[in-house]
mmCIF file of C-alpha atoms and ligand atoms in Angstrom:
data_model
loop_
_atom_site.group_PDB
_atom_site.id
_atom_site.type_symbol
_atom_site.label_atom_id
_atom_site.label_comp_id
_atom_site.label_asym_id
_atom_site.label_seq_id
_atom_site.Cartn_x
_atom_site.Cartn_y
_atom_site.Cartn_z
ATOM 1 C CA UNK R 1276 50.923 -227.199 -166.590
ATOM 2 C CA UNK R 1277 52.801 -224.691 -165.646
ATOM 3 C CA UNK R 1278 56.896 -224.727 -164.271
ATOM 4 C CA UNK R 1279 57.663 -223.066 -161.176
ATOM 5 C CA UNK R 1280 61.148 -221.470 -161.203
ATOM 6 C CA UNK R 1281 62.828 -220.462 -157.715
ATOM 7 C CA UNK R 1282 65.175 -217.920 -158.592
ATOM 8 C CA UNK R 1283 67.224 -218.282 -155.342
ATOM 9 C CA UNK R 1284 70.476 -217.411 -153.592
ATOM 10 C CA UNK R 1285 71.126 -216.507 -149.652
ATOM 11 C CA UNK R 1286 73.618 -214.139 -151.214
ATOM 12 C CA UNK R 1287 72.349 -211.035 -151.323
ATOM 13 C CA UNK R 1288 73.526 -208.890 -154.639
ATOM 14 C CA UNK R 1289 74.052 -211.573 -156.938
ATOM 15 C CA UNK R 1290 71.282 -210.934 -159.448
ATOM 16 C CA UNK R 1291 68.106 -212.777 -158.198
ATOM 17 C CA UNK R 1292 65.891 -209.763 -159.004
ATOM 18 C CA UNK R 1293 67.749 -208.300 -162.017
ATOM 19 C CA UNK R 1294 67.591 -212.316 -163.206
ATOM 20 C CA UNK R 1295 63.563 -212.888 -162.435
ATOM 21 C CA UNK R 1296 62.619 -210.042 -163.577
ATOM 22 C CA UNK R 1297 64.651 -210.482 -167.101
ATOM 23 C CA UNK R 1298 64.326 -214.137 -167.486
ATOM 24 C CA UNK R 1299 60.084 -213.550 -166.917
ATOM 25 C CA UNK R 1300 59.888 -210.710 -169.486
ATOM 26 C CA UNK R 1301 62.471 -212.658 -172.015
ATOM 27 C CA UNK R 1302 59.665 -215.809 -171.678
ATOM 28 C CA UNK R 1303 57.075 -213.660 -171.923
ATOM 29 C CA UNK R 1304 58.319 -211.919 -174.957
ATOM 30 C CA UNK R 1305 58.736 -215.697 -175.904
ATOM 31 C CA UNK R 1306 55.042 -215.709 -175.938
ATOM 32 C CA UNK R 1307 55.040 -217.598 -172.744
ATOM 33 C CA UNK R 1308 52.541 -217.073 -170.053
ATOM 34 C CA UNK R 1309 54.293 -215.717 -167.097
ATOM 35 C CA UNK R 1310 53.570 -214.916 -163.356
ATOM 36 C CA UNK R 1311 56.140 -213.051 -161.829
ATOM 37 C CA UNK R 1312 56.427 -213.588 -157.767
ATOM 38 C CA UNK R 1313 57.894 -211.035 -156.244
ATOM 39 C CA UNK R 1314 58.758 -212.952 -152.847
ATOM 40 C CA UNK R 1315 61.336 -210.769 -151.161
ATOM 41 C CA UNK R 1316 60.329 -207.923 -148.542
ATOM 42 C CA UNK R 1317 62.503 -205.300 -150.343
ATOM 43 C CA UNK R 1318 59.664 -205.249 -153.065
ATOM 44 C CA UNK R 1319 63.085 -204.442 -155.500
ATOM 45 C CA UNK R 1320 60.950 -206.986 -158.340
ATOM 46 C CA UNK R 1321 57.707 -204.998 -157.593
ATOM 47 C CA UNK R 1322 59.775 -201.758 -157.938
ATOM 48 C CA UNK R 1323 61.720 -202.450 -160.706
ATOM 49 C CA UNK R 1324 58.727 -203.867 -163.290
ATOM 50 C CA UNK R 1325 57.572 -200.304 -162.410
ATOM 51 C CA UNK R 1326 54.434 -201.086 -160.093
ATOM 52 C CA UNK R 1327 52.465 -198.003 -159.207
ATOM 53 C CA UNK R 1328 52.634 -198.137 -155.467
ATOM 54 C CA UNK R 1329 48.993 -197.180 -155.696
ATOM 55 C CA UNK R 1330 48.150 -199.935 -157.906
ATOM 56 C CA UNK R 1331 49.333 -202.350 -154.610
ATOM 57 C CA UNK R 1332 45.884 -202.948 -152.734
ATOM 58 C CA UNK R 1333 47.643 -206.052 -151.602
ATOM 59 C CA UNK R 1334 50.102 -208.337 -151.749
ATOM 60 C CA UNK R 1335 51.782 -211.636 -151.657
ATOM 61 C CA UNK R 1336 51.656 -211.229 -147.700
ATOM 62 C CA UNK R 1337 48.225 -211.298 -148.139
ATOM 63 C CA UNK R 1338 47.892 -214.708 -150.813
ATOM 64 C CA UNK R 1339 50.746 -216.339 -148.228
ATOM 65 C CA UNK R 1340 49.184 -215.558 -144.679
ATOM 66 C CA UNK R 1341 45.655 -214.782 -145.184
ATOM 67 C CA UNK R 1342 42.593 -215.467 -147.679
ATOM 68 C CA UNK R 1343 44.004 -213.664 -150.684
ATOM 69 C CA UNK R 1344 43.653 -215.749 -153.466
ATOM 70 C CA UNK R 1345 46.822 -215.302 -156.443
ATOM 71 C CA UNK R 1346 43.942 -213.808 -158.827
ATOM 72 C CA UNK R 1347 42.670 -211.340 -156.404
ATOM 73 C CA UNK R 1348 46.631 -209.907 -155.960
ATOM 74 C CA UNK R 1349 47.802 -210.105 -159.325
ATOM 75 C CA UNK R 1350 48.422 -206.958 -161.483
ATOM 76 C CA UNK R 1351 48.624 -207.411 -165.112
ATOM 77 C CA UNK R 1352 51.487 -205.314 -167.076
ATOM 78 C CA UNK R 1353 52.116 -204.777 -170.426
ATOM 79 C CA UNK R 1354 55.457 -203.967 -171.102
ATOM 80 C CA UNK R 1355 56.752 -206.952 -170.436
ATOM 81 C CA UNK R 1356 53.395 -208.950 -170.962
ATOM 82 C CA UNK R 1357 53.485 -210.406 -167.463
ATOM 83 C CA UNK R 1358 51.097 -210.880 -164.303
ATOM 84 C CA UNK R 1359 53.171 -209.763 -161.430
ATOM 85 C CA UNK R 1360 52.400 -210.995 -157.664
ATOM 86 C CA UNK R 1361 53.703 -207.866 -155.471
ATOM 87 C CA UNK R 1362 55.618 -207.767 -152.045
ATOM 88 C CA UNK R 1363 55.727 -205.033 -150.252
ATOM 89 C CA UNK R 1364 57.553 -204.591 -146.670
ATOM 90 C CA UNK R 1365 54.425 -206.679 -145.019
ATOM 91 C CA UNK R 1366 56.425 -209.966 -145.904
ATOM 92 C CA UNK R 1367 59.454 -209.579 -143.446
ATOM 93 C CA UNK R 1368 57.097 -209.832 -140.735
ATOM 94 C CA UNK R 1369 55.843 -213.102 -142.161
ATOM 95 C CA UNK R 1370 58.928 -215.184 -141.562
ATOM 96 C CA UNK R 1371 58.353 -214.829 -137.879
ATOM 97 C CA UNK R 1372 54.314 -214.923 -137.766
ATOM 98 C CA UNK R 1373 55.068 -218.272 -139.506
ATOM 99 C CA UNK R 1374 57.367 -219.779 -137.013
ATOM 100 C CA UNK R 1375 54.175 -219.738 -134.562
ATOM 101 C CA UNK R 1376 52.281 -222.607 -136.724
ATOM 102 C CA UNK R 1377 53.029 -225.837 -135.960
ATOM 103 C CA UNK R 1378 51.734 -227.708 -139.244
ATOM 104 C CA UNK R 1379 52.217 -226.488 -143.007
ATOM 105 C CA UNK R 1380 54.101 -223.256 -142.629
ATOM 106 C CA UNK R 1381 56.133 -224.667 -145.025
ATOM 107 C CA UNK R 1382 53.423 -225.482 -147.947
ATOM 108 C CA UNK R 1383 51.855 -221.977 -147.909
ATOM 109 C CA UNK R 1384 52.872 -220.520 -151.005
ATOM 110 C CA UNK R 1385 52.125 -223.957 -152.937
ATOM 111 C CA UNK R 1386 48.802 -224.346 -151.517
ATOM 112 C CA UNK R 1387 47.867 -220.828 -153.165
ATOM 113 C CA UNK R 1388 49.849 -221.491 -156.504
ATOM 114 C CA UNK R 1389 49.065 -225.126 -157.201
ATOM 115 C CA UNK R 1390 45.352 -223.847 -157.790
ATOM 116 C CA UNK R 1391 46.425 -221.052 -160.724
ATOM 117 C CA UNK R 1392 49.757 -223.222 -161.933
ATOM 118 C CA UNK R 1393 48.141 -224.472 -165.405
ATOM 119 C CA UNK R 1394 47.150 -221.156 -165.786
ATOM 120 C CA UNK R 1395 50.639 -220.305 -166.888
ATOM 121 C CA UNK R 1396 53.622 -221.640 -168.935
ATOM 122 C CA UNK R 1397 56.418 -220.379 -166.353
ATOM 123 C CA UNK R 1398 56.269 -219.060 -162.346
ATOM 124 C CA UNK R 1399 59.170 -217.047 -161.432
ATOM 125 C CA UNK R 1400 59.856 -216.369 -157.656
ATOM 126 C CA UNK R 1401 62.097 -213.830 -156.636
ATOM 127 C CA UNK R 1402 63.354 -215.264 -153.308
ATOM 128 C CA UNK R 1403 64.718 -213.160 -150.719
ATOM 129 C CA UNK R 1404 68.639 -213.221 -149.243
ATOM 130 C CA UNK R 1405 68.259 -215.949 -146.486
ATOM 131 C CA UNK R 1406 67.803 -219.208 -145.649
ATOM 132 C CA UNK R 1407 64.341 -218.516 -143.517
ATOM 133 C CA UNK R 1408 60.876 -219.994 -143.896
ATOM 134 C CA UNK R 1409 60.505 -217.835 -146.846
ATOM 135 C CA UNK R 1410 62.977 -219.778 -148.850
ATOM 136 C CA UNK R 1411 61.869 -222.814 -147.391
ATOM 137 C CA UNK R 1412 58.271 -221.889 -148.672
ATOM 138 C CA UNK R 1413 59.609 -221.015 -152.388
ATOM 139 C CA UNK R 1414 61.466 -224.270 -152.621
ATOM 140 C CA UNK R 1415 58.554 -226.373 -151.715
ATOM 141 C CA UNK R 1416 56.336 -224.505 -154.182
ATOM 142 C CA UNK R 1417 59.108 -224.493 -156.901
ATOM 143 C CA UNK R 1418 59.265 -227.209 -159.656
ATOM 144 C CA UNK R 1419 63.083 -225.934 -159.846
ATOM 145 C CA UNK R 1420 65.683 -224.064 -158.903
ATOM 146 C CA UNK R 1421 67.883 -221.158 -160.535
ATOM 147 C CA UNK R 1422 70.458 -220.080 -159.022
ATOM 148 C CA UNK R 1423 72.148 -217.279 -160.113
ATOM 149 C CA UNK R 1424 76.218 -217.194 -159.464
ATOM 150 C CA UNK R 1425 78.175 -213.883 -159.338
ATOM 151 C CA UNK R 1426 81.610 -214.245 -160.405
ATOM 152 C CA UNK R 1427 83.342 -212.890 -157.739
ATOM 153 C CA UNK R 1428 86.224 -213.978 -155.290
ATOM 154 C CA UNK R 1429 83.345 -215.772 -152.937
ATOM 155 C CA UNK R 1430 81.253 -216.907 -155.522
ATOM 156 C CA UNK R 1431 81.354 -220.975 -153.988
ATOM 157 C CA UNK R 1432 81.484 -219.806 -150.750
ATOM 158 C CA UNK R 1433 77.820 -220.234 -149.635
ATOM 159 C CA UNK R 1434 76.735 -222.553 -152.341
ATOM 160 C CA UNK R 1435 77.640 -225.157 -150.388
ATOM 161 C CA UNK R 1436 75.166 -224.174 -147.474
ATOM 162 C CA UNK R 1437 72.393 -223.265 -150.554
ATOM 163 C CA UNK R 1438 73.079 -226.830 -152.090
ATOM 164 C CA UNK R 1439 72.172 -228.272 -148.327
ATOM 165 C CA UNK R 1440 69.063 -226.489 -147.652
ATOM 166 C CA UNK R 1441 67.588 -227.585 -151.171
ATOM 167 C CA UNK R 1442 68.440 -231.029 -150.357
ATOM 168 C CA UNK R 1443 66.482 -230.397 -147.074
ATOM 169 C CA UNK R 1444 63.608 -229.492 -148.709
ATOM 170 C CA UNK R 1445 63.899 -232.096 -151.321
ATOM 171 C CA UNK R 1446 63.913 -234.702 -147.923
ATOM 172 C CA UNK R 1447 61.241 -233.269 -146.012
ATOM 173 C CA UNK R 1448 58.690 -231.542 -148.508
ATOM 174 C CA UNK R 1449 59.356 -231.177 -152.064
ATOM 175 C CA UNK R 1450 61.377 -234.387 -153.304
ATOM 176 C CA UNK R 1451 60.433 -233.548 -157.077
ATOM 177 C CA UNK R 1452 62.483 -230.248 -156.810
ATOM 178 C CA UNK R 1453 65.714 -230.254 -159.132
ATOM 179 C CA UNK R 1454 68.453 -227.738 -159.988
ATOM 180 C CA UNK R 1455 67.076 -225.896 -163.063
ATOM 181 C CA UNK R 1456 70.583 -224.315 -163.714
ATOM 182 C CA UNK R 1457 73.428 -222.001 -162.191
ATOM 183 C CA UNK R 1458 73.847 -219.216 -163.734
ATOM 184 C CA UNK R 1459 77.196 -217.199 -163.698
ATOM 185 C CA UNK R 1460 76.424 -213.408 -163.146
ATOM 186 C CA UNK R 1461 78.059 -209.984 -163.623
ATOM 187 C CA UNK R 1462 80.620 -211.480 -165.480
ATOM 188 C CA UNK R 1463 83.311 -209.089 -166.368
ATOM 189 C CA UNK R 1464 85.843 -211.166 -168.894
ATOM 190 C CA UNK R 1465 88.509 -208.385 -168.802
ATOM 191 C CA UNK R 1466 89.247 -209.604 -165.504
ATOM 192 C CA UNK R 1467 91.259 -212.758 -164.255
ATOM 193 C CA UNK R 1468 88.800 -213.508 -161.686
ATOM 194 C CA UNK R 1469 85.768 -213.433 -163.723
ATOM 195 C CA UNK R 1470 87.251 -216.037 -166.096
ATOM 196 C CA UNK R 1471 88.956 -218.107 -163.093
ATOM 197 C CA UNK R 1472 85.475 -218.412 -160.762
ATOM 198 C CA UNK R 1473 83.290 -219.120 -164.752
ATOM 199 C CA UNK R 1474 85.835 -222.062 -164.768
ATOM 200 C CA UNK R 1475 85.864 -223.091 -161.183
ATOM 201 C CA UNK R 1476 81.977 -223.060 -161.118
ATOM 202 C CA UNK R 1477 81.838 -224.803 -164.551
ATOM 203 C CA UNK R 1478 84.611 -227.523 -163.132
ATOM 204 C CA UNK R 1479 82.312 -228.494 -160.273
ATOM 205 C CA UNK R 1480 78.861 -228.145 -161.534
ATOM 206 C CA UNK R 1481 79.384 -229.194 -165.315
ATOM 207 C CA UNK R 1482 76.043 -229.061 -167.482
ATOM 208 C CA UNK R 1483 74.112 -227.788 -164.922
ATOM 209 C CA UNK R 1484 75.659 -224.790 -165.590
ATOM 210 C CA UNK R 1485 73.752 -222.354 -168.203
ATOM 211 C CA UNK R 1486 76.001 -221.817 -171.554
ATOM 212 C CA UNK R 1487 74.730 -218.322 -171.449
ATOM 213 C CA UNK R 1488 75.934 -215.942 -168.798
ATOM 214 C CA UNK R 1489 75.101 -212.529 -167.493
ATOM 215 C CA UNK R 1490 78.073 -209.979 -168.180
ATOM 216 C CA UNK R 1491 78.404 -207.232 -166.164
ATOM 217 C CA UNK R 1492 76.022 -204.203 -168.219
ATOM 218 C CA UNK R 1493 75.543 -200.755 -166.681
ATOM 219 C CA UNK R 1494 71.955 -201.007 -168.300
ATOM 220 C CA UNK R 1495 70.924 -203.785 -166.230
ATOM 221 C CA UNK R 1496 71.830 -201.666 -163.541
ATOM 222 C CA UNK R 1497 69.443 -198.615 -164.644
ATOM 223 C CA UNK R 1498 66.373 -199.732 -166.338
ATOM 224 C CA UNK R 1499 65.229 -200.914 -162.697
ATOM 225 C CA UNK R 1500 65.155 -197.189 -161.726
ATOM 226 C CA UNK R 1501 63.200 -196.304 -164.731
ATOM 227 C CA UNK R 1502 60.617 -198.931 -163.996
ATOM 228 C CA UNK R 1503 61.673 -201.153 -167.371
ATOM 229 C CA UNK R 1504 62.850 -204.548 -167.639
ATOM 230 C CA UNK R 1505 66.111 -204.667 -170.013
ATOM 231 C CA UNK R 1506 63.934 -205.425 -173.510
ATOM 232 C CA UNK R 1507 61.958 -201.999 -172.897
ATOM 233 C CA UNK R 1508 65.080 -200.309 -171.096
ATOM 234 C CA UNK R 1509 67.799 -201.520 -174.197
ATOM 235 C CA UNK R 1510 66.676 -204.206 -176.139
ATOM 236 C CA UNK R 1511 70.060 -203.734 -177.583
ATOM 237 C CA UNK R 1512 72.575 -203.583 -175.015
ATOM 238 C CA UNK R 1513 74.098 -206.867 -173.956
ATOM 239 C CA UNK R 1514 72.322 -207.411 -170.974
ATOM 240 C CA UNK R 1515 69.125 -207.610 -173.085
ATOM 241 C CA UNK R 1516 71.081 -210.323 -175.176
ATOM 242 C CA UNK R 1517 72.289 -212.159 -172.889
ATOM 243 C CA UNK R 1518 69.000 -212.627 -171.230
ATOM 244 C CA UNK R 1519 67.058 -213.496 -174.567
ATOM 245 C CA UNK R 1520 69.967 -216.256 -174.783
ATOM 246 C CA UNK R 1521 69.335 -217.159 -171.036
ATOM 247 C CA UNK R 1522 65.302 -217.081 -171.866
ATOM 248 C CA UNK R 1523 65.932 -219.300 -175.165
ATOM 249 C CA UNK R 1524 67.904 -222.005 -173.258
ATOM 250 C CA UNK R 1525 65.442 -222.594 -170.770
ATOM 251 C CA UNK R 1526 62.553 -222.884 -173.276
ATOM 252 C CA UNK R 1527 64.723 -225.286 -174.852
ATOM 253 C CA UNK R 1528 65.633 -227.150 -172.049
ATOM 254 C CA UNK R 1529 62.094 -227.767 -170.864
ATOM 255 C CA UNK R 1530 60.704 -228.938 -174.263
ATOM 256 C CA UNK R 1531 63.442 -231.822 -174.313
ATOM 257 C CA UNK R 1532 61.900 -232.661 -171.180
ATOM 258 C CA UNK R 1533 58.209 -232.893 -172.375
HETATM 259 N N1 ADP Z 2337 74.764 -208.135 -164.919
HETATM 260 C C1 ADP Z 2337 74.757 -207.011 -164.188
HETATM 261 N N2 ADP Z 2337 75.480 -205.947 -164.548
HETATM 262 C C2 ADP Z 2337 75.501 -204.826 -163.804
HETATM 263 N N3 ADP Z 2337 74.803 -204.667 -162.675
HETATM 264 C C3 ADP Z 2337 74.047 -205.700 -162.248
HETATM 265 C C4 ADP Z 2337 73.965 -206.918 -162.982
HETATM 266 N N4 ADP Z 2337 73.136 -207.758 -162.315
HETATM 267 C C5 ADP Z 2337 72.709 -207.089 -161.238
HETATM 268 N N5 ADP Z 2337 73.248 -205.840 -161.183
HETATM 269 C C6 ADP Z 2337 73.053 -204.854 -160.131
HETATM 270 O O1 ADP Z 2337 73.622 -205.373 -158.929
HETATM 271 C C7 ADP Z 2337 72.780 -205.103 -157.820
HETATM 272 C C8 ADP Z 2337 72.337 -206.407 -157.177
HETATM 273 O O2 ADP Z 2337 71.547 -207.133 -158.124
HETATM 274 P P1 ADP Z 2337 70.156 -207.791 -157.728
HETATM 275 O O3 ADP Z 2337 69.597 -208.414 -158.949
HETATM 276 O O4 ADP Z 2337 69.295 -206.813 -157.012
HETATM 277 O O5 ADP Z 2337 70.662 -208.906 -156.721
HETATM 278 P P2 ADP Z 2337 69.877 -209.723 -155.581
HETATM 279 O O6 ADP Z 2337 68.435 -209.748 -155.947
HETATM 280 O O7 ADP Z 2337 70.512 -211.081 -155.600
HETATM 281 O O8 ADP Z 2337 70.120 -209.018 -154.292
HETATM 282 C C9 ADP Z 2337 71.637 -204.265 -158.339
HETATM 283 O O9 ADP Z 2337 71.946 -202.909 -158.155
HETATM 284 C C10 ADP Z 2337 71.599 -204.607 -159.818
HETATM 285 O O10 ADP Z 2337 71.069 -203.549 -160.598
HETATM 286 MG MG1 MG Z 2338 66.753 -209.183 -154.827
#
């Protein structure tokens, strides 16, 4: 059966896409079966495996708010060996179309990936920057959540608010849902402040915090534009390193659990 993986954050800019789209190649490359779910308006995950935007005949808009099933939307790459769900700009009108049903807005998305889950070894979402029904709708699908951490001055601030709403979900419609891991982002150790907010978030969070971390790695920042996730982009830049280390440790940490 396969794990669903939130990769969530109201924070906008803190590596959710740069981290689905690495940690789902990095599994895949694992030999893992992966579905990538690109579930933020923007499309940046759709744009940044480099989807044709002609290949897009729909999208997860379509699997969320109409009769789409998950096979009749997915696209199959190759480099990384992944099946990617699409968004496209459709989705930010779903948040409100949603708030018009009075029962089950928030079990969408798990109604349409419970039925392909053991079809795969790992479901990454790509959540959008808010707190809206579109989180709510990724949380309730999700097994788990990652939450990547950037290490900047504000880093906490927020994860406080993040930590509430998953614990709202976990009351009202997904109390199997854990923390998966934090994961400290763009981390820069030739400054102060990178090392200080590392410590501060290790302090409060302790082993839930991922021994790897992301360091900040101008390639990361590129190989979206070229359409490449970091193993085709640089397989040997540091980014690409650090997210085979990232990749390892949560294969590791879900076959303790089996
Ligand atoms: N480790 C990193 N090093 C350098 N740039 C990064 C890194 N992680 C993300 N970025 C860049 O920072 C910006 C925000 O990252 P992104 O993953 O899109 O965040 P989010 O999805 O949370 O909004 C993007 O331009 C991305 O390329
Ligand atoms: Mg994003």
């Amino acid at each position: 059966m396969g794990k669903i993986i939130a990769v969530a954050n109201q924070k906008g800019g803190v590596g959710k896409t740069t981290t689905a789209i690495n940690l789902a190649a990095g599994l895949s490359y694992f030999n893992q079966k992966v579905l990538l779910v690109d579930f933020d308006p923007q499309g940046n995950t759709t744009q940044g495996v480099g989807t044709p935007r002609e290949s897009i005949k729909f999208s997860v808009y379509n699997v969320l708010m109409e009769n789409h099933s998950v096979k009749e939307v997915a696209l199959k790459l190759v480099h990384p060996p992944l099946t990617l769900i699409p968004a496209t700009i459709d989705l930010a009108g779903a948040d409100l179309e949603m708030a018009d049903y009075k029962v089950g807005r928030e079990r969408l998305l798990k109604n349409k990936l419970d039925v392909i889950k053991h079809e795969y070894d790992y479901i990454i979402i790509d959540c959008p920057p808010s707190l809206g029904l579109l989180n709510t709708n990724a949380l309730t699908a999700a097994d788990s959540v990652l939450i990547p951490v950037q290490c900047e001055y504000y880093a906490l601030e927020g994860l406080t608010q993040l930590l509430s709403t998953i614990r709202l979900v976990q009351r009202l419609f997904n109390d199997k849902l854990i923390i998966e891991g934090l994961l400290l982002t763009m981390f820069d150790a030739r400054t102060k402040l990178s090392v200080e907010v590392q410590q501060e978030v290790r302090k409060y969070f302790k082993e839930r915090v991922y021994r790897s971390f992301i360091p900040r790695n101008i390639k990361l920042s590129e190989a979206p534009s070229r359409g490449q996730s970091i193993f085709e982009y640089d397989v040997r830049s540091e980014g690409a390193k650090a997210y085979a280390a990232l990749a390892k440790e949560v294969l590791a940490a879900n076959t303790k659990e089996v």
